[in-house]
GROMACS .gro file of C-alpha atoms in nm:
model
  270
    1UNK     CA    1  -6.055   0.934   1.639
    2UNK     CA    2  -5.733   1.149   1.562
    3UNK     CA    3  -5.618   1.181   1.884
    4UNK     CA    4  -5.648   0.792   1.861
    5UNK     CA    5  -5.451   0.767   1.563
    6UNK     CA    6  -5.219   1.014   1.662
    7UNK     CA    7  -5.101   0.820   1.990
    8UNK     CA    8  -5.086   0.501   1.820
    9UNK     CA    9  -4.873   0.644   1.591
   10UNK     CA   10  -4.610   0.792   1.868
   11UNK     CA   11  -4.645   0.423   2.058
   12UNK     CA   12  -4.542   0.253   1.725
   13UNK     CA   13  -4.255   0.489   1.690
   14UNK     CA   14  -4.130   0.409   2.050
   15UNK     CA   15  -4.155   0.015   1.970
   16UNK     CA   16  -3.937   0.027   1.676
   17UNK     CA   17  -3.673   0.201   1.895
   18UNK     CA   18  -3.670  -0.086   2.117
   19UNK     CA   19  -3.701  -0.331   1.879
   20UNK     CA   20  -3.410  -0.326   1.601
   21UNK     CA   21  -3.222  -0.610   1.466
   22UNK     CA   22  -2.941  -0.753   1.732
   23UNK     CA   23  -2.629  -0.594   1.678
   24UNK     CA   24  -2.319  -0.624   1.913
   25UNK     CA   25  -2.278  -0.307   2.114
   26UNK     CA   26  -2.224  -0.177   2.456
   27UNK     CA   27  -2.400  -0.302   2.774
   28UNK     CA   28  -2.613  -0.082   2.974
   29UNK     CA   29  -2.698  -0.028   3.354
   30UNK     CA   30  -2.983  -0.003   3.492
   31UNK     CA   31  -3.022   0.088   3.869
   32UNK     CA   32  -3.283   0.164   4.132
   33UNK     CA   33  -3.227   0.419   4.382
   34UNK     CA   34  -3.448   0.355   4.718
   35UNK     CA   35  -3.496   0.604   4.973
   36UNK     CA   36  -3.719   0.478   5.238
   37UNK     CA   37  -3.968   0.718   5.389
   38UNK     CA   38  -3.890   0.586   5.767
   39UNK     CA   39  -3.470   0.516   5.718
   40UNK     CA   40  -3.490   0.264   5.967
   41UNK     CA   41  -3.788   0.087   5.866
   42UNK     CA   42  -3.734  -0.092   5.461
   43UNK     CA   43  -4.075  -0.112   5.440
   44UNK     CA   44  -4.218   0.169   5.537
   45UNK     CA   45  -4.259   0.272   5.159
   46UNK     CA   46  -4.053   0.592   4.994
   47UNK     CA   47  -3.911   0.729   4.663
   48UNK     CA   48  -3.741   0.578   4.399
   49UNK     CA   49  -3.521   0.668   4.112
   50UNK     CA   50  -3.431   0.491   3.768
   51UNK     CA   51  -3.073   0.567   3.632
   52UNK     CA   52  -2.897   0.434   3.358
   53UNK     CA   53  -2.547   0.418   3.239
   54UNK     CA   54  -2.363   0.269   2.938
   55UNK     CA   55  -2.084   0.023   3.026
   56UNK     CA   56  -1.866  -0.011   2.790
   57UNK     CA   57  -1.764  -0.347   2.610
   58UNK     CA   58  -1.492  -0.273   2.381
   59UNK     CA   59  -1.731  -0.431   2.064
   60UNK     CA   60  -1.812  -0.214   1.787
   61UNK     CA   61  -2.047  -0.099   1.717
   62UNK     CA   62  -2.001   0.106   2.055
   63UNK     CA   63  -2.334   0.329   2.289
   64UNK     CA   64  -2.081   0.615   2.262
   65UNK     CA   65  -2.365   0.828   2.122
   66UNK     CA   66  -2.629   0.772   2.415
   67UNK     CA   67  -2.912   0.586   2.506
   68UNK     CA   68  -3.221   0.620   2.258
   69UNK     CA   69  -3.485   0.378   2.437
   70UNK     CA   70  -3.558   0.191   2.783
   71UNK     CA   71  -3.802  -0.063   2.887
   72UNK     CA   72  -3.829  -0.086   3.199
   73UNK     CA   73  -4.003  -0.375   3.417
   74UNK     CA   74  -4.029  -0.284   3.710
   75UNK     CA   75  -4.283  -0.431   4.050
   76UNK     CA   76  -4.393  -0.288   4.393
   77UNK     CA   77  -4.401   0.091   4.225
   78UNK     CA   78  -4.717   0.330   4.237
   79UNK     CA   79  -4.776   0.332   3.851
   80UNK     CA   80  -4.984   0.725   3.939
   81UNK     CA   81  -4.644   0.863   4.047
   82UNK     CA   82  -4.457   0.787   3.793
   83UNK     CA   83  -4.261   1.126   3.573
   84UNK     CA   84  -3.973   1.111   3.375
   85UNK     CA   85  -3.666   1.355   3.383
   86UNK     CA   86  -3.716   1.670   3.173
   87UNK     CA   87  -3.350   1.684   3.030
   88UNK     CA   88  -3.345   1.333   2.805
   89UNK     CA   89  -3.631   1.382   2.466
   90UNK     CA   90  -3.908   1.139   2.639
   91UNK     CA   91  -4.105   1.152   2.340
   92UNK     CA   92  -4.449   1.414   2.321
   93UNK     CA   93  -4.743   1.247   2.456
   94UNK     CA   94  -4.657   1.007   2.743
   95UNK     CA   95  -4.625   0.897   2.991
   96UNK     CA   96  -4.583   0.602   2.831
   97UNK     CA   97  -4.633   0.367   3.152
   98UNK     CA   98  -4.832   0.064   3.207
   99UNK     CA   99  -4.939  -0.188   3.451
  100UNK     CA  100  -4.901  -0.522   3.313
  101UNK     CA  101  -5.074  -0.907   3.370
  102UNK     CA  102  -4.865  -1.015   3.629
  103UNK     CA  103  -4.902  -0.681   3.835
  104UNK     CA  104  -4.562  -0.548   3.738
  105UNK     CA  105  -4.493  -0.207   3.585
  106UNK     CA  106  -4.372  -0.136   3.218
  107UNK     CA  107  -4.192   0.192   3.202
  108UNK     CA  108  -4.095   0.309   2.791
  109UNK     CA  109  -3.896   0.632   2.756
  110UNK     CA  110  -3.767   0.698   2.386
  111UNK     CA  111  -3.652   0.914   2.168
  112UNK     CA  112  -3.801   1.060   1.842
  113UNK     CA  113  -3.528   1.023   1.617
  114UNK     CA  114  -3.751   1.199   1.321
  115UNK     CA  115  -3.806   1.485   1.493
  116UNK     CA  116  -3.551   1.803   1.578
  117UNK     CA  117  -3.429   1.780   1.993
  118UNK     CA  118  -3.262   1.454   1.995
  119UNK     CA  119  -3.033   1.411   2.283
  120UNK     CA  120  -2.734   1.243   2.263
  121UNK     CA  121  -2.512   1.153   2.546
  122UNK     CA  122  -2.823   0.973   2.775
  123UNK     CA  123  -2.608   0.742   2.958
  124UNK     CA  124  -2.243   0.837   2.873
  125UNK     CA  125  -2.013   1.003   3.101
  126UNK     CA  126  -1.614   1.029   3.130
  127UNK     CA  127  -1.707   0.933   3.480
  128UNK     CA  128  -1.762   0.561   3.494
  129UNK     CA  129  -2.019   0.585   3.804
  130UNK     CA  130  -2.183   0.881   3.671
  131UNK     CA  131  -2.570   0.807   3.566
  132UNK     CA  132  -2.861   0.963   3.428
  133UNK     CA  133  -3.196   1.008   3.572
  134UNK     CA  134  -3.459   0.849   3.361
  135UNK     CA  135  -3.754   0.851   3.618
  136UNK     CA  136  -3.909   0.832   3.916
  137UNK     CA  137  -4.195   0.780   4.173
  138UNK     CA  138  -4.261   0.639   4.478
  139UNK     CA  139  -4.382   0.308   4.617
  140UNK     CA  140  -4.620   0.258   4.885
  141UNK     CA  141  -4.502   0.079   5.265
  142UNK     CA  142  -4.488  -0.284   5.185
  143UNK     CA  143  -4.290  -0.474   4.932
  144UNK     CA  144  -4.003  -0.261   4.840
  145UNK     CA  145  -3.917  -0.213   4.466
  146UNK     CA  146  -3.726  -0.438   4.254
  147UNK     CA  147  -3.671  -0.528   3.859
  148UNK     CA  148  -3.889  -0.762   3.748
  149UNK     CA  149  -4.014  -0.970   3.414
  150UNK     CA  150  -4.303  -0.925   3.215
  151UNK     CA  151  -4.590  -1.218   3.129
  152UNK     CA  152  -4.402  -1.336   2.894
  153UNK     CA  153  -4.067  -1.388   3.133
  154UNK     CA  154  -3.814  -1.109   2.997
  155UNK     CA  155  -3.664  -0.814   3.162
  156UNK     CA  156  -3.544  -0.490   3.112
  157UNK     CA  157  -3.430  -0.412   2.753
  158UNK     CA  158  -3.267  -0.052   2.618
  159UNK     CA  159  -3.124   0.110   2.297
  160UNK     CA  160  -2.897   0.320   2.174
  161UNK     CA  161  -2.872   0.568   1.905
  162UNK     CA  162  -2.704   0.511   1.580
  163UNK     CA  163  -2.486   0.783   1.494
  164UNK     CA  164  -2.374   1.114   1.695
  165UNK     CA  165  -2.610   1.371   1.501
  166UNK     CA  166  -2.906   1.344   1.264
  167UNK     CA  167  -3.049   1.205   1.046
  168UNK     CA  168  -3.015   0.940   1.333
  169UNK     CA  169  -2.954   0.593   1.176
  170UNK     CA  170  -3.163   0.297   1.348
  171UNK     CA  171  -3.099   0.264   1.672
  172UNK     CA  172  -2.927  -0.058   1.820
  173UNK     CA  173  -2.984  -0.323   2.062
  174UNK     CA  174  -2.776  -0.314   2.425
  175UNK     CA  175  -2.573  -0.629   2.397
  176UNK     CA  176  -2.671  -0.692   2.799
  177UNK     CA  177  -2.885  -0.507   3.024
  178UNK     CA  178  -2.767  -0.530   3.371
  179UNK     CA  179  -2.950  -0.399   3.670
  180UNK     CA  180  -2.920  -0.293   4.057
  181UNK     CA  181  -3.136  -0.187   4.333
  182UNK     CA  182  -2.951   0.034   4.607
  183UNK     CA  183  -3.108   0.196   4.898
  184UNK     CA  184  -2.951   0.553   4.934
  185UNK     CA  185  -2.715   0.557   5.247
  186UNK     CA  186  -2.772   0.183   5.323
  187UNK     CA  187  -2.426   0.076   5.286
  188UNK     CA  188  -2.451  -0.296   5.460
  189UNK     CA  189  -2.729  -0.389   5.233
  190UNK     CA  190  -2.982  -0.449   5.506
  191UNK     CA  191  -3.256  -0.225   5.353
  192UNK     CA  192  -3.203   0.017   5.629
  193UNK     CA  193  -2.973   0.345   5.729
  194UNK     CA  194  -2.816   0.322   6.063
  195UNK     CA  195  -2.553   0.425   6.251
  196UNK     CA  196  -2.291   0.162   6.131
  197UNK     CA  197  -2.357   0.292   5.762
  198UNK     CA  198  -2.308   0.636   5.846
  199UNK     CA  199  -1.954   0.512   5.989
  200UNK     CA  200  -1.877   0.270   5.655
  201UNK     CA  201  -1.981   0.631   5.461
  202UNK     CA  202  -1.686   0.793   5.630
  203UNK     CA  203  -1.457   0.514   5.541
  204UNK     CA  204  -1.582   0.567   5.180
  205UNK     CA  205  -1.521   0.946   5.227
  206UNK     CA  206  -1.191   0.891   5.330
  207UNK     CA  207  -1.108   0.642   5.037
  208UNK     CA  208  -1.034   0.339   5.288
  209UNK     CA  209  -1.310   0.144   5.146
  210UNK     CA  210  -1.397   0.193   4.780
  211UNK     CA  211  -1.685   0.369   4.607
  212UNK     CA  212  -2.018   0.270   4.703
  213UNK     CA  213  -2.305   0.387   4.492
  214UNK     CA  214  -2.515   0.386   4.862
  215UNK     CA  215  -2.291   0.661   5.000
  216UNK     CA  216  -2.310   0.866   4.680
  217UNK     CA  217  -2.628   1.037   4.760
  218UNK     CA  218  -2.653   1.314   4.538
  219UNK     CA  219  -2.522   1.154   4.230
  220UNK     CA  220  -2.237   1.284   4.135
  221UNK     CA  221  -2.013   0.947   4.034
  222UNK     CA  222  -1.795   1.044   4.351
  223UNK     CA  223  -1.831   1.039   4.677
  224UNK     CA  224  -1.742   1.346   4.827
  225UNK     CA  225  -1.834   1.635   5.138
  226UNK     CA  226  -2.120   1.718   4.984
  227UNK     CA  227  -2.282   1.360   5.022
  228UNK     CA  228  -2.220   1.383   5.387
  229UNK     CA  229  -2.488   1.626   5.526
  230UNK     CA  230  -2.744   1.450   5.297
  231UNK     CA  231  -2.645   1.098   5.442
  232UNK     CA  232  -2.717   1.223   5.794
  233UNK     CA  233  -3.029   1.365   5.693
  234UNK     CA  234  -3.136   1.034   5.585
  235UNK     CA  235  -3.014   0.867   5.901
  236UNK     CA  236  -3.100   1.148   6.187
  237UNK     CA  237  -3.369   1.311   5.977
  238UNK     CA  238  -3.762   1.315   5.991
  239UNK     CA  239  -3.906   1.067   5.738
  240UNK     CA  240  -3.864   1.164   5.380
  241UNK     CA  241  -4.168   1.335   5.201
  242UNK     CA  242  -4.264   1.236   4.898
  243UNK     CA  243  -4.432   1.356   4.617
  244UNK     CA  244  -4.036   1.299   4.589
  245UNK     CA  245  -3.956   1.563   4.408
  246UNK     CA  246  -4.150   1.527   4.110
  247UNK     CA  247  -4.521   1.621   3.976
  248UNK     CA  248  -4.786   1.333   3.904
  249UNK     CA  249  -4.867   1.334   3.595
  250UNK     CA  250  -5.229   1.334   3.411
  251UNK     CA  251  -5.382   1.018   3.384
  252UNK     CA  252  -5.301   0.923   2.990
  253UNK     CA  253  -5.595   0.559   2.964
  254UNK     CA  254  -5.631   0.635   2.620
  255UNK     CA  255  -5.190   0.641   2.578
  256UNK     CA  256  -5.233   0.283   2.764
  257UNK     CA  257  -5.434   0.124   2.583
  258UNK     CA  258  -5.278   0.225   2.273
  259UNK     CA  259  -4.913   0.076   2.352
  260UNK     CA  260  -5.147  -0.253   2.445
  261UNK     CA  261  -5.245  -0.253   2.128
  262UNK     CA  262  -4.917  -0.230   1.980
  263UNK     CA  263  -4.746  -0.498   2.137
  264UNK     CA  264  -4.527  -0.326   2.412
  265UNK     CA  265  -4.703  -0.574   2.692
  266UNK     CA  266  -4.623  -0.894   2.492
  267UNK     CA  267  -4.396  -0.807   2.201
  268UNK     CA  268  -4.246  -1.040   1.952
  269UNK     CA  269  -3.881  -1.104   2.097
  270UNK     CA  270  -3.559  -1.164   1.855
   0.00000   0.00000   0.00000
C-alpha cells in the first residue's frame, strides 16, 4: 500500500509539470531519429531516438532555462524497450511509459523541481541544430515509427522550467510543439540509405547543399568528418543490432496503472 501511494504521488508530480496554466513562451522540437536494422529495407524494423530542442520565439517569457517535462505520443514503438537518457533528472521511479487505447505509446519524462539535481539547459544549445537525447528503443519490422495522438486526439505536449536555479518557479507551457521523423543517413526521404544519399552526404559535407539533420549522424548540430565513416556504416554495413544501445528496463505495471489513474491517458486539456 505505500509503494502504491508513493508512485501515485511521483505520477501526480509529473502531471502538474505538464499541465500549468498557458503562458506564451518558446516553441519546442521534437524529432525522431530512425535507423533501420536492414538500411535498405524501411521496414525491416530498427532503433529509434527522441530528441528535443527549444526553438526560440522571441516572446517572453523565453525556454532559456531548459526543458522540465515531455509527453510524448508516439505509435509503431516496442513499449519493453523503451529507457530514457541518464544525463536529464527523469524523475525516481519510472519509467513512466504507457500503452494507450488506440495502441499508441505515451512517453512522460519530468523533472522533480522539489527535489535537489534539477537540470537546466534540457533542450538549449548555442547551436541551433544541436538536440538532446530524451529516449529511446526500438520498433519491430513493420510499420515504422511516427508521432501520433492520443484517444482523445492531441499530440505531443512539453514544458519548461521557470527560472534558471531553485526554488524552481512553476514550470510553463511550450507555446507550439513541433515534431519530425528522420531516418539517419536517408537524405532523399525514401525511408532507405543508398548510394545516392551517401553522394547528397558529401554535398552536405562540402557545404554545397545545406545542413541536413539525416547526414548528421552522430549528433553533433554539424555535419562534419566524423559523420562520414558512420554514414557508410549504415549504407555498406551489416544490419544494425539492437538492443540499440540501451538496457530494457524492469517491467514497472504497478507505475502504469498509477499514471492511469491520474489522468496522464485522458487528461483535462486547457
Amino acid at each position: 500500500m505505500n509503494l502504491k501511494r508513493s508512485s501515485i504521488i511521483s505520477a501526480a508530480a509529473i502531471m502538474t509539470l505538464l499541465s500549468m496554466a498557458q503562458v506564451k513562451a518558446d516553441d519546442v522540437l521534437l524529432t525522431l531519429d530512425l535507423r533501420n536494422e536492414e538500411p535498405h529495407n524501411a521496414l525491416s524494423g530498427g532503433c529509434w531516438w527522441l530528441y528535443a530542442r527549444k526553438l526560440e520565439t522571441g516572446t517572453s517569457p523565453q525556454g532559456d532555462h531548459g526543458i522540465s517535462g515531455i509527453r510524448a505520443i508516439l505509435a509503431n514503438v516496442d513499449v519493453n524497450s523503451i529507457c530514457f537518457a541518464d544525463d536529464i533528472n527523469q524523475m525516481a521511479g519510472g519509467p513512466y511509459t504507457n500503452t494507450l487505447a488506440n495502441g499508441t505509446i505515451e512517453i512522460v519524462y519530468g523533472q522533480n523541481l522539489g527535489a535537489p539535481g534539477v537540470v537546466t539547459g534540457v533542450g538549449v544549445s548555442a547551436n541551433p541544430n544541436q538536440d538532446r537525447l530524451i529516449a529511446s528503443g526500438s520498433w519491430l519490422p513493420g510499420p515504422r515509427p511516427v508521432f501520433s495522438l492520443d484517444p482523445q486526439g492531441f499530440g505531443s505536449e512539453t514544458s519548461f522550467l521557470g527560472g534558471p536555479s531553485a526554488p524552481f518557479p512553476a514550470s510553463i507551457a511550450a507555446t507550439n510543439n513541433l515534431t519530425e521523423v528522420v531516418t539517419l543517413g536517408d537524405l532523399d526521404n525514401t525511408g532507405t540509405v543508398e548510394l545516392l544519399d551517401v553522394v547528397t552526404y558529401f554535398n552536405v559535407l562540402s557545404g554545397s547543399l545545406p545542413y541536413n539533420p539525416a547526414a548528421d549522424i552522430d549528433q553533433s548540430g554539424d555535419v562534419t568528418n566524423a559523420d562520414t565513416s558512420l554514414i557508410l556504416d549504415i549504407a555498406d554495413g551489416p544490419p544494425y543490432q539492437v538492443p540499440c544501445g540501451c538496457s530494457i528496463p524492469e517491467p514497472t505495471s504497478l507505475m502504469l496503472v498509477s499514471l492511469g489513474m491520474l489522468g496522464l491517458v485522458t487528461r483535462r486539456r486547457r
